[in-house]
Each structure stands twice: as C-alpha cells, then as structure tokens.
PDB file of C-alpha atoms in Angstrom:
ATOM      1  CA  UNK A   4     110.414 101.057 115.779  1.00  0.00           C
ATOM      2  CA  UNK A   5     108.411  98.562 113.889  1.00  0.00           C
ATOM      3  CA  UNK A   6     107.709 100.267 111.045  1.00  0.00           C
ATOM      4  CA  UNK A   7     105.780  98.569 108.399  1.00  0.00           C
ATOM      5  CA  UNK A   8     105.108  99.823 104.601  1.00  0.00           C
ATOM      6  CA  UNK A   9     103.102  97.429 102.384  1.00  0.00           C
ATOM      7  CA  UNK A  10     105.030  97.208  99.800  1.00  0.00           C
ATOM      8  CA  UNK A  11     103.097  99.399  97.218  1.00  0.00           C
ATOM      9  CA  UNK A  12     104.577 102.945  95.384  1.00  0.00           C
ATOM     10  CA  UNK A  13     102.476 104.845  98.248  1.00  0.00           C
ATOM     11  CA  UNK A  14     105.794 104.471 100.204  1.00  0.00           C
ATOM     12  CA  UNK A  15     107.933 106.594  98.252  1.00  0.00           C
ATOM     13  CA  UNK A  16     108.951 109.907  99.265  1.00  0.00           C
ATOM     14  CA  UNK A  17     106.438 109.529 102.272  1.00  0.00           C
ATOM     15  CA  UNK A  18     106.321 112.154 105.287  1.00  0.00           C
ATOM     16  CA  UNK A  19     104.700 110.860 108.748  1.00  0.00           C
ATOM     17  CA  UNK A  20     103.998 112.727 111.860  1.00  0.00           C
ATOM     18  CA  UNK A  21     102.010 112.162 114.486  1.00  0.00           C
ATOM     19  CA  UNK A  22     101.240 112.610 118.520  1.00  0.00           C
ATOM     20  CA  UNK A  23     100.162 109.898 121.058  1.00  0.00           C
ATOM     21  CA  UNK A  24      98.491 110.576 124.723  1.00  0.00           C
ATOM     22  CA  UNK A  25      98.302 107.544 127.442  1.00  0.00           C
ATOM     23  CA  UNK A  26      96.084 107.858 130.446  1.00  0.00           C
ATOM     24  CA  UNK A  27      96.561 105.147 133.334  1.00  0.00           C
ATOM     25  CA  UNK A  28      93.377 105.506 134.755  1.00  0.00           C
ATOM     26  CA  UNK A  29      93.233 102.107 137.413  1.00  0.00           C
ATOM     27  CA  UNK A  30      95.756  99.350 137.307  1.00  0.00           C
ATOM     28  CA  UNK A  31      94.215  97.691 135.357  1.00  0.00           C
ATOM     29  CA  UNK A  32      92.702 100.191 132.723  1.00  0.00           C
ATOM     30  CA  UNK A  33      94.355 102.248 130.526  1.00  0.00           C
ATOM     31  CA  UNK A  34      93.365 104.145 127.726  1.00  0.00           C
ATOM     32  CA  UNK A  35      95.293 105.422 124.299  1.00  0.00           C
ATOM     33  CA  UNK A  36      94.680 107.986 121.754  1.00  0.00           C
ATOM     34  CA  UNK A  37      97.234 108.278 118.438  1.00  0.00           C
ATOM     35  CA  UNK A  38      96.736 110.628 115.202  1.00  0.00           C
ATOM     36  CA  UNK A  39      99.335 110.312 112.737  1.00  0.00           C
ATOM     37  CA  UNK A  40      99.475 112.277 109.654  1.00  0.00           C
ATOM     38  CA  UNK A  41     100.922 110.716 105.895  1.00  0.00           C
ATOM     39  CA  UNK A  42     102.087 112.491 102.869  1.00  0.00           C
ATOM     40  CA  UNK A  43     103.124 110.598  99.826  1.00  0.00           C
ATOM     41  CA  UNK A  44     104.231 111.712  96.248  1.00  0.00           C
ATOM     42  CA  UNK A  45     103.355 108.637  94.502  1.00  0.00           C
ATOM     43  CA  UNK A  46     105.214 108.019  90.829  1.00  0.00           C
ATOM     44  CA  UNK A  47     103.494 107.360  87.795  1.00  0.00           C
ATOM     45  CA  UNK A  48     106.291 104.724  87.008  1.00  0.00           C
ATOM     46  CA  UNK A  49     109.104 103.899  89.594  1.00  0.00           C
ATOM     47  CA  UNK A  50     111.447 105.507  87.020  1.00  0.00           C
ATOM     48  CA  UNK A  51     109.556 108.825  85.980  1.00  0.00           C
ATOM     49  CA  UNK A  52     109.566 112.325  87.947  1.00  0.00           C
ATOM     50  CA  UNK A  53     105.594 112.576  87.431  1.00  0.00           C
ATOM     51  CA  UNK A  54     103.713 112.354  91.091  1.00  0.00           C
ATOM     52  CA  UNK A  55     100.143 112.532  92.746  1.00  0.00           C
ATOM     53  CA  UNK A  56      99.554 113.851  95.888  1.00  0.00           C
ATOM     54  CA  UNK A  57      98.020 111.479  98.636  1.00  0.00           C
ATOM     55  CA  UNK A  58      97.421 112.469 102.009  1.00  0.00           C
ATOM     56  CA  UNK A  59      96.633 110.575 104.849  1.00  0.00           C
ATOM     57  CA  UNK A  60      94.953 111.833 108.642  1.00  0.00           C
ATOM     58  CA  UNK A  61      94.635 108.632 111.041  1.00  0.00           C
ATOM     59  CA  UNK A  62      93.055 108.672 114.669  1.00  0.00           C
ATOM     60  CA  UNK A  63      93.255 105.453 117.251  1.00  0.00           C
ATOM     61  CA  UNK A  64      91.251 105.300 120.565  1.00  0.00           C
ATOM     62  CA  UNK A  65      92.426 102.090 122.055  1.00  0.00           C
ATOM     63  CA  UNK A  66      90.842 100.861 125.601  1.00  0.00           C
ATOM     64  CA  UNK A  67      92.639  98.253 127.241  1.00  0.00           C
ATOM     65  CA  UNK A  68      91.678  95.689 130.523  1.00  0.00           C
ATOM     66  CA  UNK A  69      94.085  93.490 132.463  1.00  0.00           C
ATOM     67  CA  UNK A  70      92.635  90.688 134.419  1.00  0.00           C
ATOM     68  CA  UNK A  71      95.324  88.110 135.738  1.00  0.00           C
ATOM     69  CA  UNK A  72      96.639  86.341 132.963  1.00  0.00           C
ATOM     70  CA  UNK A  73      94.353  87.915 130.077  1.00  0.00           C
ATOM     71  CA  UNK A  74      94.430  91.332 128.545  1.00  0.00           C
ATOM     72  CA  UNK A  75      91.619  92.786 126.634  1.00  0.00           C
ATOM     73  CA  UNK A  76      92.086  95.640 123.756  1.00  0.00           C
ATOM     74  CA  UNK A  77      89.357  97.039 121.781  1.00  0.00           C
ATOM     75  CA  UNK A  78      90.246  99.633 119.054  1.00  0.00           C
ATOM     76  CA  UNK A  79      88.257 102.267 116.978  1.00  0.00           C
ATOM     77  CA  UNK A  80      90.569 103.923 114.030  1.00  0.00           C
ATOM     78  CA  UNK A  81      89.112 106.300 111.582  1.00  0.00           C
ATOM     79  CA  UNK A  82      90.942 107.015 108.136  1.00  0.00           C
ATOM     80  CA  UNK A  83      90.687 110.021 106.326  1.00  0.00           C
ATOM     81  CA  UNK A  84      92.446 109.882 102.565  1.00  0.00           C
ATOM     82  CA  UNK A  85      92.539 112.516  99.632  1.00  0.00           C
ATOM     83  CA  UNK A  86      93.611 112.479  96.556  1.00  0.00           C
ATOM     84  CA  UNK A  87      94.868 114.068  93.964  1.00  0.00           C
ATOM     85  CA  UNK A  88      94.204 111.611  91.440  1.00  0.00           C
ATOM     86  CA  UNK A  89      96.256 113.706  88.622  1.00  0.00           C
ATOM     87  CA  UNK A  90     100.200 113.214  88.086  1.00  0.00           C
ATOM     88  CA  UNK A  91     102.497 116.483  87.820  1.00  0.00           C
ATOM     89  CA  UNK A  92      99.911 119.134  89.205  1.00  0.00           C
ATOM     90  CA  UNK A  93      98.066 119.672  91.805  1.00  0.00           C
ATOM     91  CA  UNK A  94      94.215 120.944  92.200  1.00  0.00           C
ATOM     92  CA  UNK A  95      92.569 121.004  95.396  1.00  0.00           C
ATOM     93  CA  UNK A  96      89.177 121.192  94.059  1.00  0.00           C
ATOM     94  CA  UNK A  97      90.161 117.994  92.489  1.00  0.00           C
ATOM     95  CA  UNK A  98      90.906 115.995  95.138  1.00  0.00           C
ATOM     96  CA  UNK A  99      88.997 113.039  95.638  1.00  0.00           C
ATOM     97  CA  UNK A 100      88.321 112.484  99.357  1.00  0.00           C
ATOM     98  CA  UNK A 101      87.427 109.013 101.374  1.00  0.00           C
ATOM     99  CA  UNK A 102      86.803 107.974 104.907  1.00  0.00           C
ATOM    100  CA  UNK A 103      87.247 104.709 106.471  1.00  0.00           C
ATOM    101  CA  UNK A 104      86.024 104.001 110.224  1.00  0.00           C
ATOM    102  CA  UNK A 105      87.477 100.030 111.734  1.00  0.00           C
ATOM    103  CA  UNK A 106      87.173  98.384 114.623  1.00  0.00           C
ATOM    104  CA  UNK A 107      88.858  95.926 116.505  1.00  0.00           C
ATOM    105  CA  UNK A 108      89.408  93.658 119.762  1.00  0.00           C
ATOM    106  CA  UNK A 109      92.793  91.735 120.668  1.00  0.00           C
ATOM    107  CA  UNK A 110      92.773  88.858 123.292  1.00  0.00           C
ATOM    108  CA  UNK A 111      96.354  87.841 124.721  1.00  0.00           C
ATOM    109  CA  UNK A 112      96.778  85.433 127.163  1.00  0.00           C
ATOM    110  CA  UNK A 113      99.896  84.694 128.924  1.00  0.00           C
ATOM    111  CA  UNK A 114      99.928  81.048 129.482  1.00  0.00           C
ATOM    112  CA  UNK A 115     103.828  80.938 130.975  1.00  0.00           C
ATOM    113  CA  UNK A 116     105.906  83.901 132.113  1.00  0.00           C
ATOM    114  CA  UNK A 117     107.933  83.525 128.518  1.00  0.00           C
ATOM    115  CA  UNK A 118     104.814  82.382 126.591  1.00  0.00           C
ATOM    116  CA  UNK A 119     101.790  84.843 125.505  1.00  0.00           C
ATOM    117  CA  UNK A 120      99.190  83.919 122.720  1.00  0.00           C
ATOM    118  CA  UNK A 121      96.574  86.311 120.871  1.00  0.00           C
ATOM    119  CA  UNK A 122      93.787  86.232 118.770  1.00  0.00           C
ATOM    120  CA  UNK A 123      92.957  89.517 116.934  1.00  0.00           C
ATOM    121  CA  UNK A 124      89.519  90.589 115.106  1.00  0.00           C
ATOM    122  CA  UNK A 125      89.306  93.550 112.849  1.00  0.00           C
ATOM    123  CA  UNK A 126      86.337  94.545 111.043  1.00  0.00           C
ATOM    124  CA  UNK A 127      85.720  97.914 108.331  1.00  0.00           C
ATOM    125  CA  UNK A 128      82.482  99.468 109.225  1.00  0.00           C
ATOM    126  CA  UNK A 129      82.629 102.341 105.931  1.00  0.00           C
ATOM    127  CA  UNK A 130      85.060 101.868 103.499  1.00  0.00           C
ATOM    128  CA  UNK A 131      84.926 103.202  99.454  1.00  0.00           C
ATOM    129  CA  UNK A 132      83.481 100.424  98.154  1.00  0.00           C
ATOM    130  CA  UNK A 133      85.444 100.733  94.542  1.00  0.00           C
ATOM    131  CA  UNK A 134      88.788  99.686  97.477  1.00  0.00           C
ATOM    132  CA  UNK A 135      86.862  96.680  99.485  1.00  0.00           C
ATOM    133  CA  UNK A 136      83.266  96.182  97.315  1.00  0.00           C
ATOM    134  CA  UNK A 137      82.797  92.765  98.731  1.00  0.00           C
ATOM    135  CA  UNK A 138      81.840  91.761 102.613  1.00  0.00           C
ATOM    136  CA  UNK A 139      84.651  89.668 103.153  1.00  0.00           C
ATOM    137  CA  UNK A 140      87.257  91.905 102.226  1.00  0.00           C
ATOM    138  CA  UNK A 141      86.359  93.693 105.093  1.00  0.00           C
ATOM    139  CA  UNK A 142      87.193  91.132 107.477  1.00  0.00           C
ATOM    140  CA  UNK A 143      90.610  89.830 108.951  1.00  0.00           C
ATOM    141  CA  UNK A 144      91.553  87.422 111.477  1.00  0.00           C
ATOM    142  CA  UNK A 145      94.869  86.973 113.100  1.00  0.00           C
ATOM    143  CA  UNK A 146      96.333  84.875 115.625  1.00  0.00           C
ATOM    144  CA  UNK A 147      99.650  84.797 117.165  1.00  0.00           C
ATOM    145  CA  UNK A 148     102.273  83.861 119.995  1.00  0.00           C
ATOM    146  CA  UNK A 149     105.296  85.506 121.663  1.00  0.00           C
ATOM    147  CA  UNK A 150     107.941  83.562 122.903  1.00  0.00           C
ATOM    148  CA  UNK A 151     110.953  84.685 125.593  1.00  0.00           C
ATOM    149  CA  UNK A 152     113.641  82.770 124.371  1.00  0.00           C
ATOM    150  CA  UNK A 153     116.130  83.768 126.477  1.00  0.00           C
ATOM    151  CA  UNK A 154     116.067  87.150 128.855  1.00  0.00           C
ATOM    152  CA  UNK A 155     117.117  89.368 125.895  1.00  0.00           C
ATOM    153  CA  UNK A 156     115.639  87.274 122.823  1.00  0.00           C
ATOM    154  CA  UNK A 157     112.178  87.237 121.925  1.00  0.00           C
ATOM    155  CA  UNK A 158     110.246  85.538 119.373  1.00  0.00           C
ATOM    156  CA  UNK A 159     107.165  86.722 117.369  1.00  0.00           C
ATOM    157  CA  UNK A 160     105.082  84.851 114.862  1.00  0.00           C
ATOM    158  CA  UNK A 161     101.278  86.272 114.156  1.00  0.00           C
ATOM    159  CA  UNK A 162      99.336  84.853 111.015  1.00  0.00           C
ATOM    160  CA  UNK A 163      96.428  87.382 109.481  1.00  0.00           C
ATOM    161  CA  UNK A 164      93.866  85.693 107.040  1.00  0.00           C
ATOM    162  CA  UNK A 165      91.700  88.152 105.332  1.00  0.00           C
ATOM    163  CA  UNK A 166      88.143  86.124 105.004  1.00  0.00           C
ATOM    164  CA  UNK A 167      88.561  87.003 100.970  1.00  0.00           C
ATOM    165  CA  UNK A 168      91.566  84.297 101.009  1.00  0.00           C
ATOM    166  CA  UNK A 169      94.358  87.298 101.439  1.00  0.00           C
ATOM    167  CA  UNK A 170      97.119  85.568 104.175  1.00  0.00           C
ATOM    168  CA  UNK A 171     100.105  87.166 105.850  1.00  0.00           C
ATOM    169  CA  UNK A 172     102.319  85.530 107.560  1.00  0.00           C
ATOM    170  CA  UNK A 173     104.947  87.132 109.931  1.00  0.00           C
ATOM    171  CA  UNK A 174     107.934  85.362 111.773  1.00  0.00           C
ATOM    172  CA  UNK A 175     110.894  87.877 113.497  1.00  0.00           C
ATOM    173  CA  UNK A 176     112.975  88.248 116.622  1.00  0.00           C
ATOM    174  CA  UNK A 177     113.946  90.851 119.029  1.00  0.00           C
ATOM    175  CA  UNK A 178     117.090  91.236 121.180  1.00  0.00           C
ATOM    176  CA  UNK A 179     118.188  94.390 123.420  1.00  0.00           C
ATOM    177  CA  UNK A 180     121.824  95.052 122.962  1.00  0.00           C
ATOM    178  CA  UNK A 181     122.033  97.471 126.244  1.00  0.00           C
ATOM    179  CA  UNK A 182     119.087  99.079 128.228  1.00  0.00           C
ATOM    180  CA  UNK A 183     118.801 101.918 125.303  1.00  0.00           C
ATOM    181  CA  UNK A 184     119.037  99.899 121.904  1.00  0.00           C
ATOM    182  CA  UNK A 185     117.609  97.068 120.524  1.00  0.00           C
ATOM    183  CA  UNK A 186     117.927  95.216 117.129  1.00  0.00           C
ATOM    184  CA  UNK A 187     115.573  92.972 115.414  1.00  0.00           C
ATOM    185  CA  UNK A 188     114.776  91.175 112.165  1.00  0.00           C
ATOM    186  CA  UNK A 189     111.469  89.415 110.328  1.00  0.00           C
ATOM    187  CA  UNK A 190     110.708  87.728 107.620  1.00  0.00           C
ATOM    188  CA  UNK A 191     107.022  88.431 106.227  1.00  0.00           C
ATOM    189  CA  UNK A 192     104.888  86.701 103.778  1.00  0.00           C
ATOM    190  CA  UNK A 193     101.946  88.252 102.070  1.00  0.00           C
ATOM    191  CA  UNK A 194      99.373  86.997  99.505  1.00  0.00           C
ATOM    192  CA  UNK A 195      98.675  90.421  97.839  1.00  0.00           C
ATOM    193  CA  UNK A 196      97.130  91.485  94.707  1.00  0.00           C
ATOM    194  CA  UNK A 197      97.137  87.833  93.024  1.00  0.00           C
ATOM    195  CA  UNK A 198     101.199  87.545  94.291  1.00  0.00           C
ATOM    196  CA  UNK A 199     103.075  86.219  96.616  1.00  0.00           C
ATOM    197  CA  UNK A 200     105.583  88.346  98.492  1.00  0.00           C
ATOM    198  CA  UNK A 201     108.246  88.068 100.592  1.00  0.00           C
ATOM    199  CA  UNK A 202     109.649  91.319 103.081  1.00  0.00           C
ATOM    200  CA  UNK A 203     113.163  90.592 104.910  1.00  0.00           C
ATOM    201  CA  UNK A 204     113.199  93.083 107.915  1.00  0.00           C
ATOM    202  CA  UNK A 205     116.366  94.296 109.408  1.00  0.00           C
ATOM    203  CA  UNK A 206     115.623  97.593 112.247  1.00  0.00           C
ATOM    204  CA  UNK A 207     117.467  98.985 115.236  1.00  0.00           C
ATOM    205  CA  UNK A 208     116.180 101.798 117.785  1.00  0.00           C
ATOM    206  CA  UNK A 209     117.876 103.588 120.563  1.00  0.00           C
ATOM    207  CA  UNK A 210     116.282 105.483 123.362  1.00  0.00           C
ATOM    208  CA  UNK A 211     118.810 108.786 122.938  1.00  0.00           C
ATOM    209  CA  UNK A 212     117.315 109.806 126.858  1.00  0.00           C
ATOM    210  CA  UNK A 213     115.090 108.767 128.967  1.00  0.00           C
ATOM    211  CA  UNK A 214     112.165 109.887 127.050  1.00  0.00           C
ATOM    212  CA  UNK A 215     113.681 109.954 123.471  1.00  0.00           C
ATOM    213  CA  UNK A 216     113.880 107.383 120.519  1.00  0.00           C
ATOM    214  CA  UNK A 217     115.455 106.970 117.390  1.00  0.00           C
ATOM    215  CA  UNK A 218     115.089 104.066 115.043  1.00  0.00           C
ATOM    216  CA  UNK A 219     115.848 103.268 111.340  1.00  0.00           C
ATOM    217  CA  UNK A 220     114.692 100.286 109.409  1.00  0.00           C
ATOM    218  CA  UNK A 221     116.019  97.992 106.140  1.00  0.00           C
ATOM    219  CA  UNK A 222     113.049  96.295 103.775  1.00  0.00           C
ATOM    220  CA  UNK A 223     112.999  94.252 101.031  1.00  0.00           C
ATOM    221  CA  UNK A 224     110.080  93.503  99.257  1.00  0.00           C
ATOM    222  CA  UNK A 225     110.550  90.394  96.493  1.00  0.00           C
ATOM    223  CA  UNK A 226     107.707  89.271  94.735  1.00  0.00           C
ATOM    224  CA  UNK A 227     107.762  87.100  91.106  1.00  0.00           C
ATOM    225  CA  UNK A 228     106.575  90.340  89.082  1.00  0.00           C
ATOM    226  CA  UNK A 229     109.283  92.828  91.525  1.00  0.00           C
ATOM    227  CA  UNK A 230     111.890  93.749  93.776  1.00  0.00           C
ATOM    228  CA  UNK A 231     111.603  96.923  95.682  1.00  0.00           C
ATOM    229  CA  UNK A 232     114.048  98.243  98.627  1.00  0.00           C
ATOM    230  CA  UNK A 233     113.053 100.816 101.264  1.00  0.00           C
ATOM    231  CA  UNK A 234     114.222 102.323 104.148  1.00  0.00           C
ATOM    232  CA  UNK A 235     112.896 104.172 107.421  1.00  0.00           C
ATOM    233  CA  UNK A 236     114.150 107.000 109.863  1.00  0.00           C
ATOM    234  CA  UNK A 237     112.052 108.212 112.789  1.00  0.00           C
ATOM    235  CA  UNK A 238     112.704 110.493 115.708  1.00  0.00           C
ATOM    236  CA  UNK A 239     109.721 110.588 118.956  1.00  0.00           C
ATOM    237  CA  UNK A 240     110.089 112.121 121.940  1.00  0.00           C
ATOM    238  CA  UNK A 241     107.761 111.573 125.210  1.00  0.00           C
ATOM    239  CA  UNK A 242     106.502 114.117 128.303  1.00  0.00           C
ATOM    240  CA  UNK A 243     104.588 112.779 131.316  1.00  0.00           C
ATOM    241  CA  UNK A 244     101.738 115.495 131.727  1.00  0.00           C
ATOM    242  CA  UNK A 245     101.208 114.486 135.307  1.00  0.00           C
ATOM    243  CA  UNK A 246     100.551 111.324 137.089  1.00  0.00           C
ATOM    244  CA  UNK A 247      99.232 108.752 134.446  1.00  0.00           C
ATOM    245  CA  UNK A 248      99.171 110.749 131.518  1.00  0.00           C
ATOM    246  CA  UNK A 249     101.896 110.599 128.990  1.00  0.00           C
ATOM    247  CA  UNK A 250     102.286 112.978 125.950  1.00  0.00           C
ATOM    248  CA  UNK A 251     104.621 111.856 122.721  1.00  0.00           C
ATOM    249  CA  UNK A 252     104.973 113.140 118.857  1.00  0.00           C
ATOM    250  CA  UNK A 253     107.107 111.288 116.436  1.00  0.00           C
ATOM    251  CA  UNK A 254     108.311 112.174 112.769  1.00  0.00           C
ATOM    252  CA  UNK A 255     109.043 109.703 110.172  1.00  0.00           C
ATOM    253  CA  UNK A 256     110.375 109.364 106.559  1.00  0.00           C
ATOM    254  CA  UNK A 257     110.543 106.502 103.978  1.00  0.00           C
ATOM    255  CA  UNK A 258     112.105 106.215 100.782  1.00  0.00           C
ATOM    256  CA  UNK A 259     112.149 103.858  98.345  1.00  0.00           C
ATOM    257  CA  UNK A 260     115.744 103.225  97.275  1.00  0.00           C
ATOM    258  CA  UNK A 261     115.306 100.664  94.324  1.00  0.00           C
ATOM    259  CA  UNK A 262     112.411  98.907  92.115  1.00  0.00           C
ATOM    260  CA  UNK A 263     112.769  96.297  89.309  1.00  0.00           C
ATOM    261  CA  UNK A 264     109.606  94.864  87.779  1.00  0.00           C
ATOM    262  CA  UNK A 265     106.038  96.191  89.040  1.00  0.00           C
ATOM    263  CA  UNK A 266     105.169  96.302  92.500  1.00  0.00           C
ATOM    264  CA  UNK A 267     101.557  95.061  93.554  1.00  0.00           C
ATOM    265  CA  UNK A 268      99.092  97.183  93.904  1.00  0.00           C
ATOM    266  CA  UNK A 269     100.624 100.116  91.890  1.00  0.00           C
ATOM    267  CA  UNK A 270      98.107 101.454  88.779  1.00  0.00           C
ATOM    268  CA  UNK A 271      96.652 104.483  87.598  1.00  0.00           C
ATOM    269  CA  UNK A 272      94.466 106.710  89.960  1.00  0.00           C
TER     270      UNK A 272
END
C-alpha cells in the first residue's frame, strides 16, 4: 500500500508490475533491488476515446546502514520512458524514447522510541532537458518526522521543496485494525504546474497469508482549474530464497473514475 499517482492524465487506464529482491547481508546492512514496469493509455481529453501509448521500465538499488539510533539509505533509480507521442495509433518506429538516472541519500534518526526524524536529498543526474531544462529543477529536498501516537496509530508528516520553488506537503496517519490489515488516510498538498492542489487519501491493505498482500486505495485530486478521482488495486506476493534473501512481484491497476476542469500537467505530446 501507499500508492501515489500525481495527479496528471498519465494515471488513467495504467498497468504496473513489478519484482523486488532483499538481501540481509550483516545486521546492520541490507541491500534492495526493485524494477517495476508502467503502461498508460493517456486521453487526448478526459472525455474522448483517443489515447497515446506511454510506457514506463524503473530499476532501484537501495543500500542501507544501521548504526544505533541513525539509519543511512542511499538510492540509485534509473528511468526508462517511450512514447508514442501520436493519439489513436500506434508506431513503434515512432516512439520517442528517454532515460533518466537519480540519486539519492535518506538520514532518519530516531530520537525517542515513538519519535523518528529524516532528511532526504534527491538529485537527477540525466534527464530530457525539454522535462527539467533548468539546474534547479533537478533538485529536491525533503524533511520529515514519524510519530507513534499510540501502539496502533502512527503519524507521518514529510515536506519536499523542489529548489525551483515546487513544495509538497504531506500530513496522514496509520492504524492496524488486526495483525493482517491496516487502514490509513493523508491529506497532500502540492504546488504543481503554476496550481495549487490538494489529494485526500483514504487506503486499506490486508496481508491475505503470511507472505501475501492486497491493498486498494481512494484519491482525490482538487485543484482551482480541476477535480479528478482515482482509485488503486494491487495484489504482491513474497518467497524467502534462503536465509536473508527475499523474493516478491506485485501487480497494480489505476483508473481514473471522474475529471471536471483540466488537470495539471496534461497537454499535447
């Protein structure tokens, strides 16, 4: 669970698969790889039957150290995107293709056994430079703090500035109703594309066995130029390899289920 969609037409009718190894390899190190795969049919207008073709390979090699109170996380993602850049037809030879390579460290630091505090860093190193043609929109910053309310009931709040001027702000909680489900709910705000928008967040998951999940999530977007709706449905499942080494694959759909106005971020290819 956690699912996130950022609001644009990208989301609708979009496929997602993916796998995810772990390796334990000391107590204190660990190590993480994820791919996922995306396919979108994006509309030419919310209302109109007239799509392009985007698709979407991702790969994540995450590191992470834990040293007393402090854990360290440093993160290399690569982003490969192609497009078909027509509506109603599709032409491979036409498909215009990208790559986009980030990195990125985390610090958290847990100050009190309820308390933690982070401080994230993530930087583009190649990017199409029509998407991100300045320096600083390459750039974001975000810091954040999770509180332990109460033994079931936690409390997360991050802030991500991009160093353009582009803010997000995230506030939610997170309760467990039994050992195998738990609910939660967030409210983001997001300065994107010259407007302001707000996301309500309402998701549940349930571990189905001991190495099974399914989750479904509620979003809507509301903006001054739109209102969109969405929602999510994912299955994973998990297999521990041998000792230290975990195995999982997950499938996901979204679909938007209602637009007034123009979202952000939604044009012509």
């Amino acid at each position: 669970s956690g699912f996130y969609a950022d609001g644009s037409l990208f989301d609708q009718g979009q496929y997602k698969y993916g796998a995810e190894a772990f390796y334990q390899f000391t107590r204190h190190d660990s190590a993480r790889f994820r791919w996922d795969g995306i396919w979108s049919e994006v509309p030419l207008l919310a209302q109109v039957s007239q799509y392009r073709r985007v698709h979407r390979e991702m790969a994540v090699f995450q590191l992470k150290h834990v040293e007393g109170p402090f854990t360290l996380t440093g993160e290399y993602a690569s982003n490969y995107m192609e497009d078909s850049a027509q509506f109603g037809r599709v032409n491979w030879a036409d498909f215009r293709r990208k790559w986009m390579n980030v990195l990125a460290s985390q610090v958290d630091v847990k100050v009190h056994n309820n308390v933690t505090f982070f401080a994230r860093q993530e930087g583009v190193l190649t990017a199409d430079e029509k998407l991100l043609p300045r320096w600083n929109d390459r750039l974001t910053t975000s810091v954040g703090a999770r509180f332990g309310l109460m033994d079931n009931l936690e409390l997360n709040i991050t802030e991500s500035v991009r160093w353009n001027g582009e803010n997000a702000t995230a506030v939610g909680l997170r309760t467990k109703l039994n050992d195998q489900t738990d609910v939660y709910a967030q409210q983001r705000f997001q300065y994107r594309a010259g407007d302001w928008v707000s996301t309500s967040v309402v998701g549940a998951g349930q571990n189905t066995d001991k190495d099974s999940r399914a989750y479904g999530e509620y979003q809507l977007d509301t903006g001054s130029r739109m209102q969109q709706s969405r929602a999510v449905m994912g299955i994973s499942h998990a297999w521990t390899l041998f000792e230290g080494v975990n195995l999982s694959v997950g499938y996901e759909r979204t679909h938007v289920l209602g637009t007034s106005g123009t979202a952000p971020g939604v044009g012509p290819p």
